[in-house]
CSV table of C-alpha atoms in Angstrom, one decimal:
chain,number,residue,atom,x,y,z
A,1,GLU,CA,118.8,22.1,154.5
A,2,ILE,CA,116.5,19.1,154.2
A,3,VAL,CA,116.9,17.2,150.9
A,4,LEU,CA,113.8,15.4,149.6
A,5,THR,CA,114.3,12.5,147.3
A,6,GLN,CA,111.3,11.3,145.3
A,7,SER,CA,111.0,7.9,143.7
A,8,PRO,CA,110.6,6.6,141.1
A,9,GLY,CA,111.6,9.3,138.7
A,10,THR,CA,108.9,8.2,136.2
A,11,LEU,CA,105.9,5.9,136.8
A,12,SER,CA,104.3,4.4,133.7
A,13,LEU,CA,100.8,3.3,134.4
A,14,SER,CA,97.4,2.8,132.7
A,15,PRO,CA,94.2,4.7,133.5
A,16,GLY,CA,92.5,3.0,136.4
A,17,GLU,CA,95.7,1.7,138.0
A,18,ARG,CA,96.9,2.7,141.4
A,19,ALA,CA,99.9,5.0,141.7
A,20,THR,CA,102.2,5.0,144.7
A,21,LEU,CA,104.8,7.8,144.9
A,22,SER,CA,107.5,8.0,147.5
A,23,CYS,CA,109.2,11.0,149.1
A,24,ARG,CA,112.1,10.5,151.5
A,25,ALA,CA,113.6,13.2,153.6
A,26,SER,CA,117.3,13.5,154.6
A,27,GLN,CA,116.2,14.2,158.2
A,28,SER,CA,112.9,14.2,160.0
A,29,VAL,CA,110.4,16.9,158.9
A,30,GLY,CA,108.1,16.2,161.8
A,31,SER,CA,105.0,14.2,161.7
A,32,ILE,CA,102.9,16.4,159.5
A,33,TYR,CA,105.0,19.1,157.7
A,34,LEU,CA,104.8,17.6,154.3
A,35,ALA,CA,102.8,18.7,151.2
A,36,TRP,CA,102.2,17.3,147.8
A,37,TYR,CA,101.6,19.2,144.5
A,38,GLN,CA,100.6,18.3,141.0
A,39,GLN,CA,102.0,20.2,138.0
A,40,LYS,CA,100.8,19.9,134.4
A,41,PRO,CA,102.8,21.3,131.5
A,42,GLY,CA,102.7,25.1,131.3
A,43,GLN,CA,100.9,25.4,134.7
A,44,ALA,CA,101.9,26.3,138.2
A,45,PRO,CA,102.0,23.6,140.8
A,46,ARG,CA,98.6,22.9,142.5
A,47,LEU,CA,98.4,21.9,146.2
A,48,LEU,CA,97.0,18.4,146.6
A,49,ILE,CA,97.9,17.4,150.2
A,50,TYR,CA,99.1,19.3,153.3
A,51,GLY,CA,99.9,18.0,156.7
A,52,ALA,CA,101.0,14.8,155.1
A,53,SER,CA,97.5,13.5,154.8
A,54,ASN,CA,95.0,16.3,154.5
A,55,ARG,CA,93.5,16.9,151.0
A,56,ALA,CA,93.3,20.5,149.9
A,57,THR,CA,90.0,22.1,148.9
A,58,GLY,CA,88.5,20.5,145.8
A,59,ILE,CA,90.9,17.6,145.6
A,60,PRO,CA,89.2,14.2,144.8
A,61,ASP,CA,89.4,11.5,147.4
A,62,ARG,CA,91.3,9.2,145.1
A,63,PHE,CA,94.3,11.2,146.2
A,64,SER,CA,95.7,10.3,149.6
A,65,GLY,CA,98.8,11.0,151.6
A,66,SER,CA,100.5,9.1,154.4
A,67,GLY,CA,103.7,8.9,156.3
A,68,SER,CA,105.7,10.7,159.0
A,69,GLY,CA,109.2,11.6,160.0
A,70,THR,CA,111.3,10.9,156.9
A,71,ASP,CA,109.1,8.6,154.7
A,72,PHE,CA,106.0,9.8,153.0
A,73,THR,CA,103.7,8.4,150.3
A,74,LEU,CA,101.2,9.9,147.9
A,75,THR,CA,98.7,7.3,146.5
A,76,ILE,CA,96.3,7.8,143.6
A,77,SER,CA,93.8,5.0,144.0
A,78,GLY,CA,92.6,4.9,140.4
A,79,LEU,CA,94.3,7.0,137.8
A,80,GLU,CA,92.0,9.3,135.8
A,81,PRO,CA,93.3,10.8,132.4
A,82,GLU,CA,93.7,14.2,134.1
A,83,ASP,CA,96.1,12.7,136.7
A,84,PHE,CA,99.0,12.2,134.4
A,85,ALA,CA,101.3,14.9,135.5
A,86,VAL,CA,104.4,15.6,137.6
A,87,TYR,CA,104.1,15.4,141.4
A,88,TYR,CA,106.3,17.2,143.9
A,89,CYS,CA,106.6,16.8,147.6
A,90,GLN,CA,107.6,19.8,149.8
A,91,GLN,CA,108.6,20.0,153.4
A,92,TYR,CA,107.9,22.9,155.7
A,93,GLY,CA,109.1,21.5,159.0
A,94,ASN,CA,112.4,23.4,158.6
A,95,SER,CA,113.6,26.5,156.9
A,96,PRO,CA,114.4,26.7,154.1
A,97,ARG,CA,111.3,25.1,152.6
A,98,THR,CA,112.5,22.5,150.1
A,99,PHE,CA,111.0,20.5,147.3
A,100,GLY,CA,111.7,17.1,145.9
A,101,GLN,CA,112.8,16.7,142.3
A,102,GLY,CA,109.5,15.3,141.2
A,103,THR,CA,107.9,12.1,139.9
A,104,LYS,CA,106.4,12.0,136.5
A,105,VAL,CA,103.3,9.9,136.1
A,106,GLU,CA,102.9,9.0,132.5
A,107,ILE,CA,100.5,6.9,130.4
A,108,LYS,CA,101.7,3.5,129.7
B,1,GLN,CA,91.3,29.7,143.2
B,2,VAL,CA,93.4,32.7,144.4
B,3,GLN,CA,94.3,35.0,141.6
B,4,LEU,CA,97.9,36.0,141.7
B,5,GLN,CA,99.6,37.7,138.8
B,6,GLU,CA,103.4,38.1,138.4
B,7,SER,CA,104.8,40.8,136.1
B,8,GLY,CA,108.2,42.1,135.1
B,9,PRO,CA,110.7,42.0,132.3
B,10,GLY,CA,111.2,38.7,130.6
B,11,LEU,CA,114.9,39.4,129.8
B,12,VAL,CA,117.6,40.7,132.2
B,13,LYS,CA,121.2,41.2,131.5
B,14,PRO,CA,123.9,39.4,133.5
B,15,SER,CA,125.1,41.3,136.6
B,16,GLU,CA,121.9,43.4,136.7
B,17,THR,CA,119.0,43.2,139.1
B,18,LEU,CA,115.9,41.2,138.4
B,19,SER,CA,112.7,42.9,139.6
B,20,LEU,CA,109.3,41.3,139.7
B,21,THR,CA,106.0,42.2,141.2
B,22,CYS,CA,102.9,40.1,142.1
B,23,THR,CA,99.5,41.5,142.4
B,24,VAL,CA,97.6,40.0,145.3
B,25,PRO,CA,93.8,40.0,145.7
B,26,GLY,CA,92.6,42.9,147.8
B,27,GLY,CA,91.8,42.0,151.4
B,28,ALA,CA,94.0,38.8,151.4
B,29,ILE,CA,97.3,40.4,152.0
B,30,ASN,CA,97.0,40.5,155.8
B,31,SER,CA,96.0,36.9,156.1
B,32,TYR,CA,98.8,34.9,154.7
B,33,TYR,CA,102.6,34.5,154.2
B,34,TRP,CA,103.7,35.5,150.7
B,35,SER,CA,106.5,33.8,149.0
B,36,TRP,CA,108.6,33.8,145.8
B,37,ILE,CA,109.5,30.4,144.3
B,38,ARG,CA,111.3,29.7,141.0
B,39,GLN,CA,111.6,26.7,138.8
B,40,SER,CA,114.4,25.8,136.5
B,41,PRO,CA,115.3,22.6,134.7
B,42,GLY,CA,118.6,22.5,136.6
B,43,LYS,CA,117.5,23.3,140.1
B,44,GLY,CA,113.9,22.3,140.2
B,45,LEU,CA,111.6,24.3,142.6
B,46,GLU,CA,113.5,26.7,144.8
B,47,TRP,CA,112.0,28.8,147.5
B,48,PHE,CA,113.4,32.3,148.0
B,49,GLY,CA,111.7,33.2,151.2
B,50,HIS,CA,108.4,34.5,152.6
B,51,LEU,CA,107.1,37.7,154.1
B,52,TYR,CA,104.2,38.3,156.5
B,53,TYR,CA,102.3,41.6,156.4
B,54,THR,CA,103.7,42.5,159.8
B,55,GLY,CA,107.1,42.7,158.3
B,56,THR,CA,108.4,39.3,159.4
B,57,ILE,CA,110.7,37.9,156.7
B,58,ASN,CA,112.4,34.6,156.3
B,59,TYR,CA,114.9,34.2,153.5
B,60,ASN,CA,116.5,31.1,152.0
B,61,PRO,CA,120.1,31.3,153.2
B,62,SER,CA,121.4,30.2,149.8
B,63,LEU,CA,119.9,33.3,148.2
B,64,LYS,CA,119.7,35.7,151.1
B,65,SER,CA,122.8,37.8,150.1
B,66,ARG,CA,121.1,38.7,146.7
B,67,VAL,CA,117.4,38.8,147.5
B,68,THR,CA,115.0,41.4,148.8
B,69,ILE,CA,111.3,40.6,149.2
B,70,SER,CA,108.9,43.4,150.1
B,71,LEU,CA,105.2,44.1,150.4
B,72,ASP,CA,103.3,47.2,149.5
B,73,ALA,CA,99.9,46.7,151.2
B,74,SER,CA,98.5,49.9,149.8
B,75,LYS,CA,98.9,48.6,146.3
B,76,ASN,CA,98.3,44.9,147.1
B,77,GLN,CA,101.7,44.1,145.6
B,78,LEU,CA,104.5,41.7,146.5
B,79,SER,CA,107.9,42.4,145.1
B,80,LEU,CA,111.1,40.5,144.4
B,81,ASN,CA,114.6,41.9,143.7
B,82,LEU,CA,117.4,39.6,142.8
B,83,ARG,CA,120.7,41.2,142.4
B,84,SER,CA,123.8,40.3,140.4
B,85,VAL,CA,122.0,37.8,138.2
B,86,SER,CA,123.6,35.2,136.0
B,87,ALA,CA,122.4,32.6,133.5
B,88,ALA,CA,121.8,30.3,136.4
B,89,ASP,CA,119.0,32.6,137.5
B,90,THR,CA,117.0,31.9,134.3
B,91,ALA,CA,113.8,30.3,135.4
B,92,VAL,CA,110.0,30.6,135.7
B,93,TYR,CA,109.3,32.8,138.8
B,94,TYR,CA,106.2,32.3,140.8
B,95,CYS,CA,104.6,34.2,143.7
B,96,ALA,CA,102.7,32.0,146.1
B,97,ARG,CA,100.4,32.3,149.0
B,98,GLY,CA,101.5,30.4,152.1
B,99,SER,CA,99.6,28.9,154.9
B,100,SER,CA,101.7,27.4,157.7
B,101,GLY,CA,104.6,26.7,155.3
B,102,TYR,CA,102.8,25.1,152.4
B,103,PHE,CA,101.6,26.9,149.3
B,104,SER,CA,97.9,27.0,148.8
B,105,GLY,CA,97.8,29.4,145.8
B,106,TRP,CA,100.2,30.2,143.0
B,107,GLY,CA,100.5,32.7,140.3
B,108,GLN,CA,100.7,31.5,136.7
B,109,GLY,CA,104.5,32.2,136.7
B,110,THR,CA,106.6,34.4,134.5
B,111,LEU,CA,109.7,33.3,132.6
B,112,VAL,CA,112.8,35.4,133.1
B,113,THR,CA,115.8,34.8,130.9
B,114,VAL,CA,119.2,36.2,131.9
B,115,SER,CA,121.2,36.9,128.7
B,116,SER,CA,123.2,39.7,127.2
C-alpha cells in the first residue's frame, strides 16, 4: 500500500497569501495518478485536481497542481476566504487507493 | 454536481453487519466506477473498494474479508455490507463516483456509530 504524507499539518496564512501544500508518496504513483480534494466542516471532500495538474470542472484557476513520481504540490495562488479548509491528496496509481492525512489551511 | 445519497442505520451493535445503500442518479450507473469511502478521526479517509456495472470489483485488501459491495442497476442503488463491526468502524461513510481512480462526485455522507 502506498502511504501519502502531507506537510505541513497546518498552514496559518492570511487572505491573499499564497499557500503551498506538499504530498509525498512512499513509492512512485506514476506521473499523473494524483488527485487533490478540499473538505470543509460537515461536507464531503470536493475534487480540485486530478492527473496531478488538471483542474476539475468549476475549480478556479488560483488552484494549481504539480509534481510527478513521489512528490506533488498543490498551490493556491491567493487565498480567498472560502479556501480555508482541509486539503487531501489521493493516489490512484496503485490499489488500494489511498489518501494523505490532510493539511489544514487556517486563517492567521 | 452529482447527487448521491447514502442511507442506512446510524447505530449498529458490535459484531453485527453494517448495511448502507447509495442512490445513484438514473442513467449514470453504467458510466462510472462506484466506491465506498469512510472517514474517521483515527484512520482518516479509507477506501473500501470500487465496482463497475459490468461486475468488476476491486476491494481494499485490508477490508476485503469483511466487505461486500454490490450494485442493483434496476434500482440505481449501490450497497455496502461490512460484517463483524467493532467500535473502530465508527465513521462517516461516503459513496463516491469514480473516474479512472479519482473521485469526481461524493454523497453527503452518513455517520455510523458502532455501540451496544
